[in-house]
Coordinates of C-alpha atoms in Angstrom, one line a residue:
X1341 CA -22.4 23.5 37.6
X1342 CA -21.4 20.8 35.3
X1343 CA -20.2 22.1 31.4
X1344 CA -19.7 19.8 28.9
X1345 CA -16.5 21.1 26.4
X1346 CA -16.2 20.2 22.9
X1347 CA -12.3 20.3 21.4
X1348 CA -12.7 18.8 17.6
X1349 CA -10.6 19.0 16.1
X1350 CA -7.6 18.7 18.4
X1351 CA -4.7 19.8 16.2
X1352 CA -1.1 20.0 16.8
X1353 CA -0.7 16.2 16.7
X1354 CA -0.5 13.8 14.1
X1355 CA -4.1 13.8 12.6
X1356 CA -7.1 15.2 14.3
X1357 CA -8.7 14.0 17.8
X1358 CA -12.1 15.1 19.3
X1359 CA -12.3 14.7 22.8
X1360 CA -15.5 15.6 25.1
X1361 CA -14.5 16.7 29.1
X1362 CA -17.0 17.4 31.1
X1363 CA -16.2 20.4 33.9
X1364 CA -17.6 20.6 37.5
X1365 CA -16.2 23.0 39.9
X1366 CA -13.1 23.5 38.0
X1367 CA -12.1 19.7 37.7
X1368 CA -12.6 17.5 34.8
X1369 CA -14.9 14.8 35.9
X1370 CA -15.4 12.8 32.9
X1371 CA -13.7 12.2 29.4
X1372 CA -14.4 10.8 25.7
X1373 CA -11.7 10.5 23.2
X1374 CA -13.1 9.8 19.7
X1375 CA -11.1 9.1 16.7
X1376 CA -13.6 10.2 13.8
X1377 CA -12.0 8.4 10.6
X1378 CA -12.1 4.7 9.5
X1379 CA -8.5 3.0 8.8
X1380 CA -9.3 0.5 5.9
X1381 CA -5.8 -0.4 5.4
X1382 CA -6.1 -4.0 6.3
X1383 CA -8.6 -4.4 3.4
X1384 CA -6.5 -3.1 1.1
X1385 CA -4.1 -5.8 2.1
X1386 CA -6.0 -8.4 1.7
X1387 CA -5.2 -11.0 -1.3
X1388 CA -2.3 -9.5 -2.1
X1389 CA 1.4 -10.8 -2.4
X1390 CA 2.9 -11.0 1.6
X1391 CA 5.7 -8.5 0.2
X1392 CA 3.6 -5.6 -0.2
X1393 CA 2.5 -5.2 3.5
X1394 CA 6.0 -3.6 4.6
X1395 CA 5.1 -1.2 1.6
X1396 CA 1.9 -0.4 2.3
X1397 CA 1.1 -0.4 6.2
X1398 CA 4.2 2.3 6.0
X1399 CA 1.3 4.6 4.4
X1400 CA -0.6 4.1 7.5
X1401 CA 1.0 7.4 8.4
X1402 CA 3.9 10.0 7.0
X1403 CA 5.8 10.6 10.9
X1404 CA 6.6 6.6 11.9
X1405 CA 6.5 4.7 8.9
X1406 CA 9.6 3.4 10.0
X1407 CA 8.1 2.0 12.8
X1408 CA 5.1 0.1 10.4
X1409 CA 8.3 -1.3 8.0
X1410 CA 9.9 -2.7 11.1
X1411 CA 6.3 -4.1 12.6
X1412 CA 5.7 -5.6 8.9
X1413 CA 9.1 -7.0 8.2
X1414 CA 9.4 -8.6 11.7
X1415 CA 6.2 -10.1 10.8
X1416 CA 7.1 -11.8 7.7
X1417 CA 10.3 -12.7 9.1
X1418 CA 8.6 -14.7 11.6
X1419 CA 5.9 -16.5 8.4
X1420 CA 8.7 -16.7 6.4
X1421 CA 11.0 -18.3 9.3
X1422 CA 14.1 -16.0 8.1
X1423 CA 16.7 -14.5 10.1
X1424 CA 18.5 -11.2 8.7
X1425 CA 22.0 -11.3 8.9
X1426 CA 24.1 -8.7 10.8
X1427 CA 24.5 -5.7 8.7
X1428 CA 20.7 -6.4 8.1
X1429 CA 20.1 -6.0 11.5
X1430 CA 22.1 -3.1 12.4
X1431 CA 20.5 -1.2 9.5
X1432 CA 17.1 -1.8 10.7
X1433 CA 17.6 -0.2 14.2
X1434 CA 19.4 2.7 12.8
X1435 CA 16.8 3.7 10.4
X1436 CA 14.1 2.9 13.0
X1437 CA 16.5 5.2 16.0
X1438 CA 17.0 8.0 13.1
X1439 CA 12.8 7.6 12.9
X1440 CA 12.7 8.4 16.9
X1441 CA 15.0 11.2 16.7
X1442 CA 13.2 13.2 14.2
X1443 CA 9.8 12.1 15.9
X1444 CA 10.7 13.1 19.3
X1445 CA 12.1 16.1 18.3
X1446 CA 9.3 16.8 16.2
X1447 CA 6.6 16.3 19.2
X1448 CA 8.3 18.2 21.8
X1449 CA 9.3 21.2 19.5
X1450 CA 6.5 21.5 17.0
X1451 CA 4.0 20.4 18.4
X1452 CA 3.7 20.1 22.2
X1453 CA 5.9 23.2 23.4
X1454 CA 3.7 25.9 22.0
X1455 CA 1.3 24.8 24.5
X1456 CA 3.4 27.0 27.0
X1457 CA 5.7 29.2 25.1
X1458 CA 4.2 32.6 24.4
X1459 CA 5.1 33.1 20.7
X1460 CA 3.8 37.0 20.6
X1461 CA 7.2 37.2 22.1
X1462 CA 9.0 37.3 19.3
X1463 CA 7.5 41.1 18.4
X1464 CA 9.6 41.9 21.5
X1465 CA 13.1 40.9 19.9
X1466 CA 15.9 43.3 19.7
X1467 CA 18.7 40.8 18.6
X1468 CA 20.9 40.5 15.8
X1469 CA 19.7 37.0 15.0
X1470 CA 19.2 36.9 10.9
X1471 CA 16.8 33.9 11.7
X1472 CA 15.0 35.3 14.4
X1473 CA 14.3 39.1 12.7
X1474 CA 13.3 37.2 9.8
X1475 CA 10.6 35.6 12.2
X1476 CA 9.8 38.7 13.9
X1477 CA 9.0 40.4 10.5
X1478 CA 7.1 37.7 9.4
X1479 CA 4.6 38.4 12.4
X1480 CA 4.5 41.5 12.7
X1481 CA 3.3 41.7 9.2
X1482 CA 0.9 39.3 9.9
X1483 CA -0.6 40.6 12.9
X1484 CA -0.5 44.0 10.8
X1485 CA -2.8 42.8 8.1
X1486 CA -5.6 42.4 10.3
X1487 CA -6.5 38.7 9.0
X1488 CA -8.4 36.7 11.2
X1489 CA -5.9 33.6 10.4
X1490 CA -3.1 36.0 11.1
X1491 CA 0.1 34.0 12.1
X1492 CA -1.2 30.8 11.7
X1493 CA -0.1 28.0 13.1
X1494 CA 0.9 29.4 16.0
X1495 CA -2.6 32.0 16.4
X1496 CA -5.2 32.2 17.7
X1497 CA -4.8 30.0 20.3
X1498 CA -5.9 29.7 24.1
X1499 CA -5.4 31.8 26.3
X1500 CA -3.7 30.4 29.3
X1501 CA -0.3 30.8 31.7
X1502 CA 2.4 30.8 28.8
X1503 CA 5.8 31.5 29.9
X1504 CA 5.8 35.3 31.1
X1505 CA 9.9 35.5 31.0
X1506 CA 10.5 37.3 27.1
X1507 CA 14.2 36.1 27.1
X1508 CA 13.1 32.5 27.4
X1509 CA 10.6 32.6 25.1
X1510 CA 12.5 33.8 22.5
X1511 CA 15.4 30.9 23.4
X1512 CA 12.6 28.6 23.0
X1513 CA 11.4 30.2 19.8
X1514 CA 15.2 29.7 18.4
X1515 CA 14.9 26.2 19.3
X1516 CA 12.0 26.0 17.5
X1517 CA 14.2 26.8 14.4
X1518 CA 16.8 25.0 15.0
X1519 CA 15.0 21.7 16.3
X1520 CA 13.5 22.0 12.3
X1521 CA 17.1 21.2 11.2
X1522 CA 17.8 18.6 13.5
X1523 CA 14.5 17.0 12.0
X1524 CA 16.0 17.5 8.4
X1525 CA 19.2 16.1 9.7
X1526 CA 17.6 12.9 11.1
X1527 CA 15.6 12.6 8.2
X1528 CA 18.5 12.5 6.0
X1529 CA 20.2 10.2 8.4
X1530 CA 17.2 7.5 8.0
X1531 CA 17.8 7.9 4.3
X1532 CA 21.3 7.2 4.0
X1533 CA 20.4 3.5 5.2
X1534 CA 16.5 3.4 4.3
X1535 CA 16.7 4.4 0.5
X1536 CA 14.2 7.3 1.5
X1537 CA 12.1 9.4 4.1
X1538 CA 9.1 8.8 4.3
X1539 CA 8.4 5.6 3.0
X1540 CA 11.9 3.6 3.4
X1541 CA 12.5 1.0 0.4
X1542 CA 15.3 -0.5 1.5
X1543 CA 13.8 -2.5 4.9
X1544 CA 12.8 -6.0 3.6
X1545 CA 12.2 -9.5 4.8
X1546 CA 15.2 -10.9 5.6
X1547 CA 17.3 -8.2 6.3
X1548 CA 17.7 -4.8 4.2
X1549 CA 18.4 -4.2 0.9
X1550 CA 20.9 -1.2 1.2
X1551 CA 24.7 -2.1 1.1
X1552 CA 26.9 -0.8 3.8
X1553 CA 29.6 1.3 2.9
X1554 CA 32.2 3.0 4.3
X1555 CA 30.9 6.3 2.6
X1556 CA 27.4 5.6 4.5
X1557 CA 28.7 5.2 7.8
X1558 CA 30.3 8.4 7.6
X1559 CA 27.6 10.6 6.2
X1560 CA 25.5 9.0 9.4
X1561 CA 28.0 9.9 11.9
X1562 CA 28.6 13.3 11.0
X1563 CA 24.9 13.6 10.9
X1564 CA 24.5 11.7 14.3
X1565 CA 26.9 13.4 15.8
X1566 CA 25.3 17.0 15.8
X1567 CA 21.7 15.2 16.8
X1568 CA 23.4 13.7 19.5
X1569 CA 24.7 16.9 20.8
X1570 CA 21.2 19.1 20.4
X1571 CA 19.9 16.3 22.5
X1572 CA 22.4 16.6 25.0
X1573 CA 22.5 20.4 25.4
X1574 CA 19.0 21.8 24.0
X1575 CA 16.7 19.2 23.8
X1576 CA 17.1 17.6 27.1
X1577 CA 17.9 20.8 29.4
X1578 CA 14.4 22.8 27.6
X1579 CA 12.1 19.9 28.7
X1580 CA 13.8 20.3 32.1
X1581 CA 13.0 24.2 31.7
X1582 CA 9.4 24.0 31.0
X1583 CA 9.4 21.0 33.9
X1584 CA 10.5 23.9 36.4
X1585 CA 8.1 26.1 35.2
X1586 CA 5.2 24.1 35.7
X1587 CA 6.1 21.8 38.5
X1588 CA 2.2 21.5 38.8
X1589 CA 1.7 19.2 35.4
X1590 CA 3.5 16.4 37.5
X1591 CA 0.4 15.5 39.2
X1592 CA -1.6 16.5 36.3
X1593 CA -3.0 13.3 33.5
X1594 CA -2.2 10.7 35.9
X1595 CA -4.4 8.2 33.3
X1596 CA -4.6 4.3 34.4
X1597 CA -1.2 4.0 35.8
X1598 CA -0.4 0.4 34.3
X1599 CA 2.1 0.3 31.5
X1600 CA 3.0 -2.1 28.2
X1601 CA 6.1 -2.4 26.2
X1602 CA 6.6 -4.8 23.5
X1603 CA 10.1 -3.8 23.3
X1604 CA 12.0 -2.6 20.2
X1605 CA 15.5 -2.6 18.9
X1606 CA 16.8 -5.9 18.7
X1607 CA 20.5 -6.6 20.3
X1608 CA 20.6 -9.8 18.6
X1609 CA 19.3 -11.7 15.2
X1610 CA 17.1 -14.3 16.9
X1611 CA 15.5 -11.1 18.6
X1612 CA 15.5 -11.9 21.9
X1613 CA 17.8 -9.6 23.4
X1614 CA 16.2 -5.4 22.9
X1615 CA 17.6 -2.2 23.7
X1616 CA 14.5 -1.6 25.6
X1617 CA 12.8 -5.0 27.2
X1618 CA 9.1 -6.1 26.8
X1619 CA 7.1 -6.1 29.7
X1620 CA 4.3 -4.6 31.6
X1621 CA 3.6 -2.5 34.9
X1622 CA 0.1 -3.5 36.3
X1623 CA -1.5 -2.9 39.8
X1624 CA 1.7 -1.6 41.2
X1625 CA 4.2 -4.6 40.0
X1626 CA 6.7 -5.3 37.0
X1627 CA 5.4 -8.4 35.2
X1628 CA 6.5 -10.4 32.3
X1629 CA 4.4 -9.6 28.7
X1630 CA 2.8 -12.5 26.6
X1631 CA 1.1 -11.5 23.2
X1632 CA -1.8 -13.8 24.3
X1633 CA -3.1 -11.4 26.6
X1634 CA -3.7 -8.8 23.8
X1635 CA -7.5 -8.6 22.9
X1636 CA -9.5 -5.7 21.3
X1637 CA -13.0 -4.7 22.1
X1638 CA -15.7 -3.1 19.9
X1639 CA -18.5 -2.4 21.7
X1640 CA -18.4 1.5 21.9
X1641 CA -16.7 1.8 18.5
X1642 CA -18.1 1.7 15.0
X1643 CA -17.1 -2.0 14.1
X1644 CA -19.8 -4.6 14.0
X1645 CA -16.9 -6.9 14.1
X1646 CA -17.0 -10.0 16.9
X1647 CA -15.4 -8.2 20.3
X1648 CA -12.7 -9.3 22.6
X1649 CA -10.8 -11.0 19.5
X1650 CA -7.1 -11.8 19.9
X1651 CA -5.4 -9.4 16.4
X1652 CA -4.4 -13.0 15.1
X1653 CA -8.0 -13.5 14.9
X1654 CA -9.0 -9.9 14.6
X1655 CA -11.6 -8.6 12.0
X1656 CA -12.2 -5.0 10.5
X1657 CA -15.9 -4.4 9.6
X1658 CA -17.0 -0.9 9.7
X1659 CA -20.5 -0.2 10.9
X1660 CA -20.8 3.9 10.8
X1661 CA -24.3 4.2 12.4
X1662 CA -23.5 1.5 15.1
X1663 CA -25.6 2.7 18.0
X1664 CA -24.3 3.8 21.2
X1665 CA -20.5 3.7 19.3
X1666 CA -18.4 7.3 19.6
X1667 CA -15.0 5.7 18.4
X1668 CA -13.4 4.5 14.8
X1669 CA -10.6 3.3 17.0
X1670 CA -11.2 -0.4 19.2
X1671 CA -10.0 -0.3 22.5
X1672 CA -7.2 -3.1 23.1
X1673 CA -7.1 -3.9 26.3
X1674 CA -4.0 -6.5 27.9
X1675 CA -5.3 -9.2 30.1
X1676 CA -8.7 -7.2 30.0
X1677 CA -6.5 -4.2 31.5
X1678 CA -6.2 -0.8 30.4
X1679 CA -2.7 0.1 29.9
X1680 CA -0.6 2.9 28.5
X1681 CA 1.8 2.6 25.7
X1682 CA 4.8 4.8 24.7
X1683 CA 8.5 5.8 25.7
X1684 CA 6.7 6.7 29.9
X1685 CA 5.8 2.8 29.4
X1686 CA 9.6 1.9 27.6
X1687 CA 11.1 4.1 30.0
X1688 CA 9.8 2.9 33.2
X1689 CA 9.8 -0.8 32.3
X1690 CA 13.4 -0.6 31.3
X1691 CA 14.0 0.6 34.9
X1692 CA 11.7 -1.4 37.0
X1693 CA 13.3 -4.4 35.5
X1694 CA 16.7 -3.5 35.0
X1695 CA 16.5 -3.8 31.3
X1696 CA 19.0 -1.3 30.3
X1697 CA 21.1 0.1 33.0
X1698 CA 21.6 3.7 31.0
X1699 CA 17.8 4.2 30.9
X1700 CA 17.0 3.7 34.7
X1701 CA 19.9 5.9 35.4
X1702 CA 18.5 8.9 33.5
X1703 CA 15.4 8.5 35.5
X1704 CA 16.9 7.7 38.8
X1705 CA 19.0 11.4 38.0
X1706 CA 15.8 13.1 37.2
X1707 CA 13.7 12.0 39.5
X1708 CA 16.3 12.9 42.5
X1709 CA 16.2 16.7 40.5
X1710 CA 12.9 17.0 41.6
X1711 CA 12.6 14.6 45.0
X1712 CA 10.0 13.2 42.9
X1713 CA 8.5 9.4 44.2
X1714 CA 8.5 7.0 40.9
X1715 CA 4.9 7.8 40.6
X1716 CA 5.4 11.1 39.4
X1717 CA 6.5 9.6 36.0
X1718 CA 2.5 9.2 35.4
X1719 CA 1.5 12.4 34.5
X1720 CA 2.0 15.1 32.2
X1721 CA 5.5 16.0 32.9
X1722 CA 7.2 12.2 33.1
X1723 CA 5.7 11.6 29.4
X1724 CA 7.8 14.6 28.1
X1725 CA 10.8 13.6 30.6
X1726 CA 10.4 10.0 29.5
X1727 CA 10.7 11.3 25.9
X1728 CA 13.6 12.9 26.0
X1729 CA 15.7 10.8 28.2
X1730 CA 14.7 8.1 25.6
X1731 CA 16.0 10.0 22.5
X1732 CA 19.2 10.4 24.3
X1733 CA 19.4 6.4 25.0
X1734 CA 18.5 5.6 21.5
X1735 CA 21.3 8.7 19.8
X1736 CA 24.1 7.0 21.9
X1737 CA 23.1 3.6 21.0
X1738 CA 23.0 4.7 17.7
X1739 CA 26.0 5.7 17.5
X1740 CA 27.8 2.2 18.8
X1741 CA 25.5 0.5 15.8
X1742 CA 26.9 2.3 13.1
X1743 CA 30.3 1.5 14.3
X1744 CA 29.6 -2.2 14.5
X1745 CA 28.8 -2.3 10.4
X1746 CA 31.2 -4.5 8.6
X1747 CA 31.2 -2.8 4.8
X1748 CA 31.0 -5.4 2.2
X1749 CA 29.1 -7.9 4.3
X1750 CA 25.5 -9.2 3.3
X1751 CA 23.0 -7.2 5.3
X1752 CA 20.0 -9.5 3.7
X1753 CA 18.9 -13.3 3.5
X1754 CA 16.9 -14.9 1.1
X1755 CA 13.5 -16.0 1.8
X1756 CA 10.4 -18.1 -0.2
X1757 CA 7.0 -17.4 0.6
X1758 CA 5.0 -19.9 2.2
X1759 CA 2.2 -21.3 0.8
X1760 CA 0.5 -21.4 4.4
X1761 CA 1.5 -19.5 7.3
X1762 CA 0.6 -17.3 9.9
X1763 CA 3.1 -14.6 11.4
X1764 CA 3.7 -11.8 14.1
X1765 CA 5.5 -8.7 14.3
X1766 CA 6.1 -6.7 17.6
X1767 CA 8.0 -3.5 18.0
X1768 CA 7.6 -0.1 19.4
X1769 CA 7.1 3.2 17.3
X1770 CA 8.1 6.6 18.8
X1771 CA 4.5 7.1 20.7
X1772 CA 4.4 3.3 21.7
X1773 CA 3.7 -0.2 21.4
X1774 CA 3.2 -1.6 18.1
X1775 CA 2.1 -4.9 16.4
X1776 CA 1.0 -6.6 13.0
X1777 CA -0.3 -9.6 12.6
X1778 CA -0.8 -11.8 9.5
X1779 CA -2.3 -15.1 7.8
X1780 CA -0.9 -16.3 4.8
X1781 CA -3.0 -19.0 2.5
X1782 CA -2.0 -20.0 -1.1
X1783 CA 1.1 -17.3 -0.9
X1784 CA -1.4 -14.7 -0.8
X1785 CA -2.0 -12.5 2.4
X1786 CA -5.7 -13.7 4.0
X1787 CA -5.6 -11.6 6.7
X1788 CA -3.6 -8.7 8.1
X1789 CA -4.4 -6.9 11.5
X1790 CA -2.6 -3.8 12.9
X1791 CA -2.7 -2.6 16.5
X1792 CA -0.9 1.0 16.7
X1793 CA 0.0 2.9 19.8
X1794 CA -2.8 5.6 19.8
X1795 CA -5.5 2.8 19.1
X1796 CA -4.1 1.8 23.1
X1797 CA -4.1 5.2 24.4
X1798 CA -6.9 7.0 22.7
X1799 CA -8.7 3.9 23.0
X1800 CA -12.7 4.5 24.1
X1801 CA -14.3 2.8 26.7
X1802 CA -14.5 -1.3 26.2
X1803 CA -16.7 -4.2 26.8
X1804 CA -16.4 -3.6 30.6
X1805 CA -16.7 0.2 30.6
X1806 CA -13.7 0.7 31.6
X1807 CA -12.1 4.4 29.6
X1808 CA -8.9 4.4 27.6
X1809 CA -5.9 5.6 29.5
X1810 CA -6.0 8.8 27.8
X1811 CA -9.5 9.1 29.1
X1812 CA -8.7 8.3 32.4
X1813 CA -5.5 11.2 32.2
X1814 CA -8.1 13.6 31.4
X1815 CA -10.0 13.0 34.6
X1816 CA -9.1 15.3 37.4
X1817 CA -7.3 17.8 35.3
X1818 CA -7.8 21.2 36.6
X1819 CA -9.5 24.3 33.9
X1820 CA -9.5 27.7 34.8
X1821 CA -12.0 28.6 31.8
X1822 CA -13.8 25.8 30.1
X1823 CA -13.2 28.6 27.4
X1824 CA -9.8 28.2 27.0
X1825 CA -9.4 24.5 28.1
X1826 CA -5.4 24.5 27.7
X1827 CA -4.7 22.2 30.6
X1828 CA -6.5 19.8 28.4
X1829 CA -4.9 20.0 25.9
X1830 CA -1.6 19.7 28.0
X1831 CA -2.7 16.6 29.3
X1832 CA -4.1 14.9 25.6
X1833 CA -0.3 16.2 23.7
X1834 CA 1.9 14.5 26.5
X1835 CA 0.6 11.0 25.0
X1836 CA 2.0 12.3 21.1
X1837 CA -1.2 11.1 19.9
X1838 CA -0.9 9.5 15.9
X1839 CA -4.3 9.8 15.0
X1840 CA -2.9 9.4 11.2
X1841 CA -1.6 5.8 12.5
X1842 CA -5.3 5.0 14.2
X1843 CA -8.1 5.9 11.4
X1844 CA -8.2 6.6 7.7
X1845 CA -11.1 8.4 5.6
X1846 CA -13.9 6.9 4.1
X1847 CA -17.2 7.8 2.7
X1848 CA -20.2 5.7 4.3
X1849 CA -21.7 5.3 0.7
X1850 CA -18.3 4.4 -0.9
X1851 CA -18.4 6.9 -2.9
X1852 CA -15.3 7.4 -4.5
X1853 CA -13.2 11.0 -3.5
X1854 CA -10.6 11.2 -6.2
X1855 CA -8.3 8.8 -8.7
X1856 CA -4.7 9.1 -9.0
X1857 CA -2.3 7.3 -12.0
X1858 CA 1.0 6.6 -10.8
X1859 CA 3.8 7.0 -13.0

């Protein structure tokens, strides 16, 4: 018998997601993913000076806005035709690797874990930990009062196959505290060099406005250096933990099994040489990317904009009652392709290319841990595994960066705004591939598209029919009780979905919701 299950919304991920599964003998046979908000922010861009979009696409969302300065700087940098110096450089890929520390951290820890630690464990403690009895009294009052929203965040949940060992939930559960001052830590790293979290003010056009001292460097090394180490003996060996513990979840949310990276952190000025190359995994083979293939389709989501657009051409006009639409996010598609974005898609293409040596020997390592084939990357587990072995990559790197400042130096390069021009920025945020586009006429910005990573992987079904990858994961996955769908939710987390990134709020009557005076 076929059940149709509703999760809306799906929390425990940047924003809310709905997604529809339909159940047949235990299976999921069908998916929808819908993204239920409108993103207006390229509206609110246009006619306004080029200067403000690294500003203002950074409000797109509070997790990655390091990731939308980068994509919006990159972009000007290529209307303007400027090159940043150096320092410049160097600045911008450590605020952007502080950005995927604290972000991968974040997912993993926060968000993602709880879906198989048993956090009731905690009432079992007997320890001595100050932290951890502070925790345990917390709940226990909690659960004491009777409340229906008792303990919230972590209850009520699912039911479902948590970890039945108390000792290890409760090391998770410490990691859970101490992964929250790694975040602050990395926070406070991206600072040092980005002015502030969220929102940096110091990555510009041309470089970045923050002067490198000697001062600097050192508050980001201590800092790094502690970040580097949780990655290295926490981090890394708990995702290896929870991958022994449910060896199953590497066959489980296959999705589309073709991959895209744009690549992200440039080696060089001119930006042709990244820590992790661009390029794409389609139909079994490594390829070469080219932006041209990039096109986004409308017909199942609420836009009555033209479909199949390249984002240089791309429009954003919102049509809420658009019949037979279920989506406020488009579906991008690569060469008309479906393909997955994120650090699976980073990973992987760094090591079916040989684009950085370090990455493909983390996931040679971990895939011999497991006798596991390369295809068991595509799945629930080798999103996690992917994760991690990338926030180690990035930490090291990070830490050869900040030794390569030269205090004193210029880290920015002046620029004048053209009076026509169009431009193109391409990087990758923590959950995956990310891009801005923009036109420039009479120095004013004409048009300004942004494709983000969960508009590719909680993309709806295009043009052709064909489902999203995060669609496609869904399929297949097993659910004891289309009660308690957790394996669901297993499968939708492993992508970090940034539904914050993907839509915004609107009313369909523009009416307006609230005004605020800044001071």
């Amino acid at each position: 018998m076929k059940t149709t299950v509703v999760i809306d919304p799906i929390t425990r991920i940047e924003g809310h997601l709905r997604v529809d599964v339909e159940v047949e003998d235990g299976k999921v046979t069908d998916a929808r993913a819908a993204g239920e908000m409108f993103r207006g922010i390229e509206g609110i861009l246009r006619g306004r000076n080029p200067v403000d979009a690294q500003q203002i696409t950074q409000r797109i969302c509070g997790v990655c806005p390091a990731s939308h300065a980068q994509a919006a700087t990159l972009n000007l940098d290529n209307a303007f035709g400027v090159t940043p110096p150096e320092n410049g450089r160097l600045i911008r890929n450590l605020v952007l690797g502080a950005n995927y520390i604290q972000s991968h951290i974040l997912h993993f820890y926060h968000l993602a874990a709880l879906d198989y630690v048993d956090i009731t464990a905690i009432l079992k403690y007997t320890g001595n930990d100050p932290n951890l009895k502070r925790v345990k009294a917390w709940a226990q009052a909690e659960v004491d009062s009777g409340r229906a929203t008792a303990v919230a965040p972590f209850l009520p949940r699912y039911k479902g196959d948590y970890i039945a060992d108390t000792e290890l939930n409760i090391g998770a559960i410490a990691h859970y505290l101490e992964a929250l001052k790694m975040r602050r830590e990395a926070q406070e790293m991206l600072a040092i060099f980005g002015g502030k979290m969220p929102h940096a003010v110091a990555i510009l056009p041309g470089g970045a406005s923050e002067k490198v001292t000697v001062d600097k460097i050192v508050a980001f090394k201590s800092r790094l250096r502690e970040l580097r180490t949780f990655i290295d003996t926490v981090y890394i060996p708990d995702v290896l933990a929870v991958a022994d513990g449910y060896k199953q979840y590497f066959g489980i949310g296959v999705g589309c099994g073709n991959l895209l990276a744009y690549g992200v952190f440039e080696e060089d000025v001119s930006g042709s040489k990244k820590l992790f190359p661009a390029g794409t995994y389609i139909d079994g083979a490594a390829g070469p990317f080219s932006d041209a293939k990039i096109a986004e389709y409308v017909k199942k989501s609420r836009y009555s904009s033209a479909t199949g657009k390249h984002p240089s051409e791309g429009e954003t006009t919102p049509d809420e009652r658009k019949r037979g639409a279920y989506s406020w996010l488009k579906a991008p598609r690569y060469d008309k392709k479906v393909l997955e974005v994120g650090p699976l898609a980073r990973m992987a293409v760094a090591h079916l290319t040989g684009g950085n040596d370090k990455a493909s020997k983390l996931v040679t390592d971990t895939l011999k841990r497991y006798d596991a084939p390369v295809s068991a990357l595509f799945s629930v587990l080798g999103r996690h595994a992917a994760r991690a072995l990338e926030c180690k990559v990035v930490a090291d790197r990070c830490a050869e960066w900040v030794a390569e400042l030269k205090p004193g130096e210029p880290s920015h390069a002046k620029f004048e705004i053209p009076k026509e021009a169009t431009g193109m920025g391409l990087t990758e945020a923590p959950r995956g591939a990310l891009g801005h586009w923009i036109t420039i006429k009479n120095k004013k910005i004409d048009s300004y598209q942004c494709v983000v990573p969960t508009t590719w992987n909680a993309s709806p079904r295009d043009d052709r029919k064909q489902p999203g990858p995060m669609e496609q994961a869904l399929v297949g996955t097993p659910i004891a009780d289309p009660e308690n769908p957790i394996e669901a939710l297993r499968v939708v987390r492993s992508f970090d979905p940034c539904i914050a990134c993907a839509v915004h709020m609107v009313t369909p009557d523009g009416r307006t919701l609230n005004e605020f005076r800044a001071v």
